[in-house]
One Martini backbone bead per residue (centre of mass of N, CA, C, O) as a GRO file, in nm:
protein
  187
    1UNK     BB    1  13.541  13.244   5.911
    2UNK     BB    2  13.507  12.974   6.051
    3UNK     BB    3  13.707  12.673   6.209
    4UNK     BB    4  13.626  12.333   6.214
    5UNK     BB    5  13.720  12.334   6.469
    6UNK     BB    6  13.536  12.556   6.647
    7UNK     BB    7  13.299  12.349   6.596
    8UNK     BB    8  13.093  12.159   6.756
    9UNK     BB    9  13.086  11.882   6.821
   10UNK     BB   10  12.784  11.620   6.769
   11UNK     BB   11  12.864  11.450   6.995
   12UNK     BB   12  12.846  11.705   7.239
   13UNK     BB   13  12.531  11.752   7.168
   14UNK     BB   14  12.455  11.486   7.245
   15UNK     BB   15  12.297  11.273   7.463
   16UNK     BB   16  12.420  11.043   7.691
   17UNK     BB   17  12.339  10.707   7.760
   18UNK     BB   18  12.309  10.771   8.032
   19UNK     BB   19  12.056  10.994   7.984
   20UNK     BB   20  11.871  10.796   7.845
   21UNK     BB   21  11.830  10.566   8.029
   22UNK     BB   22  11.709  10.749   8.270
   23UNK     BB   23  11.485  10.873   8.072
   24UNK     BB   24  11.355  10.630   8.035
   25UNK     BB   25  11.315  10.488   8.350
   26UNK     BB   26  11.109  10.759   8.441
   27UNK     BB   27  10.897  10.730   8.217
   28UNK     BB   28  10.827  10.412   8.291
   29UNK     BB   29  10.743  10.479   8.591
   30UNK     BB   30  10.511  10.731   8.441
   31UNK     BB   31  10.319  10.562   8.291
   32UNK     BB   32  10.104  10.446   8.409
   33UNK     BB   33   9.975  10.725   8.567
   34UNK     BB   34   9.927  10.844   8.290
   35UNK     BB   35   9.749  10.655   8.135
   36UNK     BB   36   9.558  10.569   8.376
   37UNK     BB   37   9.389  10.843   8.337
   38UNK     BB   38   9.339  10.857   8.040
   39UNK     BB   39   9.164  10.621   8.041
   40UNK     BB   40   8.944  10.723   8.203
   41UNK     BB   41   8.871  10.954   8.023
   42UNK     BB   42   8.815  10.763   7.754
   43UNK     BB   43   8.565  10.580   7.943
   44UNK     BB   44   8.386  10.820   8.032
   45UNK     BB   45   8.243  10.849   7.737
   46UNK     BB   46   8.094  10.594   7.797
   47UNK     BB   47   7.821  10.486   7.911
   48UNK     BB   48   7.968  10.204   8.088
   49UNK     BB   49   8.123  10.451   8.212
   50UNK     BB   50   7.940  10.698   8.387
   51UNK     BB   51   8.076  10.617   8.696
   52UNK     BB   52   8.326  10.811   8.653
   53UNK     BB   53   8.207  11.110   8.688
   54UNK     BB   54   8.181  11.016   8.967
   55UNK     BB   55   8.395  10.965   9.273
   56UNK     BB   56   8.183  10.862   9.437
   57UNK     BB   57   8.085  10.569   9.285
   58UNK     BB   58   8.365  10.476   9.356
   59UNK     BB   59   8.555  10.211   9.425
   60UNK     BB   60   8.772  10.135   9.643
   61UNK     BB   61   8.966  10.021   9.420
   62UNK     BB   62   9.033  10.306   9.301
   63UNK     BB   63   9.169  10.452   9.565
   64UNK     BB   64   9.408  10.225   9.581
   65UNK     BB   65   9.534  10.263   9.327
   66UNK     BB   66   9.592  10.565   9.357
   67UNK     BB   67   9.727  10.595   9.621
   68UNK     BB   68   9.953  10.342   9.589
   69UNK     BB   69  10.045  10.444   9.277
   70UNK     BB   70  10.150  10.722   9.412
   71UNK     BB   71  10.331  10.596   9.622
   72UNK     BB   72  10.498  10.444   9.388
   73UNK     BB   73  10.582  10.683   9.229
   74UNK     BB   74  10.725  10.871   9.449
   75UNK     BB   75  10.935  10.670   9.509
   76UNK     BB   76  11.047  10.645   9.229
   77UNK     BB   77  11.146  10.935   9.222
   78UNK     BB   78  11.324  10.955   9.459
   79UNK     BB   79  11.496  10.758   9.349
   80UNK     BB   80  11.612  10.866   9.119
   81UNK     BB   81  11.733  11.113   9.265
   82UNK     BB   82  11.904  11.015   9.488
   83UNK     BB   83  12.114  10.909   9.224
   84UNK     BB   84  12.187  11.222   9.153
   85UNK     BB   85  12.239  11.340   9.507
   86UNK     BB   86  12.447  11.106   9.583
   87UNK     BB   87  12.590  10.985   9.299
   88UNK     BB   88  12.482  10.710   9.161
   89UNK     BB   89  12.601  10.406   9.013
   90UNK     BB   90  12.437  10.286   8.736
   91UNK     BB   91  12.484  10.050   8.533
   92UNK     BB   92  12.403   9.933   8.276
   93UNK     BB   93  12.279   9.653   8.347
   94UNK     BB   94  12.071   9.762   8.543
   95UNK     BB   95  11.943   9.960   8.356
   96UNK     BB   96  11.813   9.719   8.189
   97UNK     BB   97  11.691   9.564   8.474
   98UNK     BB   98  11.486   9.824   8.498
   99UNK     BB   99  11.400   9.842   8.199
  100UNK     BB  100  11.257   9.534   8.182
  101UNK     BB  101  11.058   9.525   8.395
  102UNK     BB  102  10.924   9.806   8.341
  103UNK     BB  103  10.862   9.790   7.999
  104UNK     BB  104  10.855   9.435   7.953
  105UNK     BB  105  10.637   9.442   8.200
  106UNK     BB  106  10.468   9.694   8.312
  107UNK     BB  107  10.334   9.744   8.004
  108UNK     BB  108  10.200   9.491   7.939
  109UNK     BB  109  10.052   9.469   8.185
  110UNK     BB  110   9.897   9.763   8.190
  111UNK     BB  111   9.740   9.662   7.909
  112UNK     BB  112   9.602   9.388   8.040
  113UNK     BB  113   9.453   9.542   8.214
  114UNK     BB  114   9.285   9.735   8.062
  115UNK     BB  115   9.143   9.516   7.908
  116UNK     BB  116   9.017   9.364   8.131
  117UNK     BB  117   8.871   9.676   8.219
  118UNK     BB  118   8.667   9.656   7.960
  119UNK     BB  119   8.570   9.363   7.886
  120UNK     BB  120   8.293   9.150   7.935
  121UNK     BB  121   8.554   8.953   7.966
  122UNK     BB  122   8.789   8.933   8.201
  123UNK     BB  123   8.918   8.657   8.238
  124UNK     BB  124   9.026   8.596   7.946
  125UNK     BB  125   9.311   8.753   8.102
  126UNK     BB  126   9.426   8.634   8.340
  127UNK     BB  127   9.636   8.433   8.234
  128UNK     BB  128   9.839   8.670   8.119
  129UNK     BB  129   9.845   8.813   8.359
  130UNK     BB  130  10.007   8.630   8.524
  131UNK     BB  131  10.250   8.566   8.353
  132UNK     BB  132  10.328   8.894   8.323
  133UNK     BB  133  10.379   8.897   8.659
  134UNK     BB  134  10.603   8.667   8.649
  135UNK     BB  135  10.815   8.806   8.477
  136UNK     BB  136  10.784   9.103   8.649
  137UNK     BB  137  10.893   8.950   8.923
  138UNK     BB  138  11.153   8.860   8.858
  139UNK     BB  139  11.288   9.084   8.712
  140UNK     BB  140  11.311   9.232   8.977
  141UNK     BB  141  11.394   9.089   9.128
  142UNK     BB  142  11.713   9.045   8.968
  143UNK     BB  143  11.752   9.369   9.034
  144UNK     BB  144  11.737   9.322   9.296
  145UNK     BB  145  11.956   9.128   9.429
  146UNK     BB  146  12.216   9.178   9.261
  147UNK     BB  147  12.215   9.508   9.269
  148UNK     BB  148  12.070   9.583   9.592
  149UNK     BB  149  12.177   9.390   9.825
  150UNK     BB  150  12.437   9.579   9.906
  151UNK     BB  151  12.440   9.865   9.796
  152UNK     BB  152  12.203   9.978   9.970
  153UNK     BB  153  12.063  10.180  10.160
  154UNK     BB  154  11.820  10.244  10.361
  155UNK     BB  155  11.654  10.456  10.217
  156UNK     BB  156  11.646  10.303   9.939
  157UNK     BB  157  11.521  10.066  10.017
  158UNK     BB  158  11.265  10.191  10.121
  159UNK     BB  159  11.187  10.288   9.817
  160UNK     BB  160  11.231   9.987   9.719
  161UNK     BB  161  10.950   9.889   9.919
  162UNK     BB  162  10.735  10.113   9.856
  163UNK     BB  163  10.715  10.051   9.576
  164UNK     BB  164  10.624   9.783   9.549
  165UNK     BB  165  10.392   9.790   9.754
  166UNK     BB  166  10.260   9.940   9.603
  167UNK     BB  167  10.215   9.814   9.318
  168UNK     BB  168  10.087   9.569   9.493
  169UNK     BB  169   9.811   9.711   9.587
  170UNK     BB  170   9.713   9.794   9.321
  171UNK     BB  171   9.703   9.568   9.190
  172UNK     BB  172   9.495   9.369   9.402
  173UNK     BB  173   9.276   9.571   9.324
  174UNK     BB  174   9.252   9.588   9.099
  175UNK     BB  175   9.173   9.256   9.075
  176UNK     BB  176   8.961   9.333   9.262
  177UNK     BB  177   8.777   9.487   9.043
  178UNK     BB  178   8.768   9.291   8.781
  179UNK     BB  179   8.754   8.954   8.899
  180UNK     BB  180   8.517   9.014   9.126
  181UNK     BB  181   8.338   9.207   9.001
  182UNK     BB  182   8.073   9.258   8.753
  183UNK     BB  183   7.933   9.564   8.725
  184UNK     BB  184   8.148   9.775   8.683
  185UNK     BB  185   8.366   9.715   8.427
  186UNK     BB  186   8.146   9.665   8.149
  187UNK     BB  187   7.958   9.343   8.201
   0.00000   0.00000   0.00000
């Protein structure tokens, strides 16, 4: 029989709050796209999004989502790898304000999309999206300003303003995907 010394503590095998941290943040990055997949798969078998089964009739602003979503999707997945394979550290602080950016602005915006992007009347979504867009643009600002404008390098810059960039082009077709086009959205 072992002594109770010679097991491990259950301290060492749980993982530490920096791979939470990381691991929260990686997650938060890839839930937009992969939500956005799955929400279109369960409204193309409403009658009224029956042009999502062909994606010749898919309208502009659907390929600028997908183009730009996933461009700056693999920009947030290689700025994560980038910080592991530099080794580079990032504070509490840093991971809270790119986690509240991302979860906090990201999913609630995210969520108000998709509201928007089923709904009859979608304009009564507008001003919700924009509160919480400007939220979630104040967040970033504060994530890059505070933390990242001294720090990165020119490399990780560029990740962090193809993912930006992404990111905002996706959104402004989504809004005229959404808010300006009439008979597409299931109006």
């Amino acid at each position: 029989m072992a002594n109770a010394s010679s097991r491990p503590s259950p301290l060492l095998n749980r993982p530490s709050l920096k791979r939470v941290r990381d691991a929260a943040n990686l997650l938060a990055s890839l839930a937009p796209g992969v939500l956005f997949v799955m929400a279109l798969l369960v409204v193309s078998q409403q009658t009224r999004f029956s042009w999502l089964a062909e994606p010749r009739h898919y309208p502009w602003e659907f390929w600028v989502v997908g183009l730009a979503g996933t461009t700056a999707t693999a920009a947030g997945v290689a700025d994560w790898r980038y910080h592991r394979v530099a080794r580079l550290r990032v504070g509490p602080r840093e991971h809270l304000a790119e986690f509240l950016a991302l979860a906090g602005g990201g999913l609630p915006l995210f969520l108000l999309m998709c509201a928007a992007s089923v709904a009859h009347r979608p304009l009564m979504y507008l001003l919700p999206v924009l509160v919480v867009l400007i939220g979630t643009v104040a967040l970033i600002c504060y994530d890059e300003f505070v933390f990242h404008r001294r720090r990165c390098d020119r490399w990780e810059a560029l990740l962090h303003r193809t993912l930006l960039a992404g990111h905002a082009a996706a959104f402004l077709a989504w809004a005229h995907f959404c808010f300006v086009r009439e008979n597409l959205h299931g109006g």
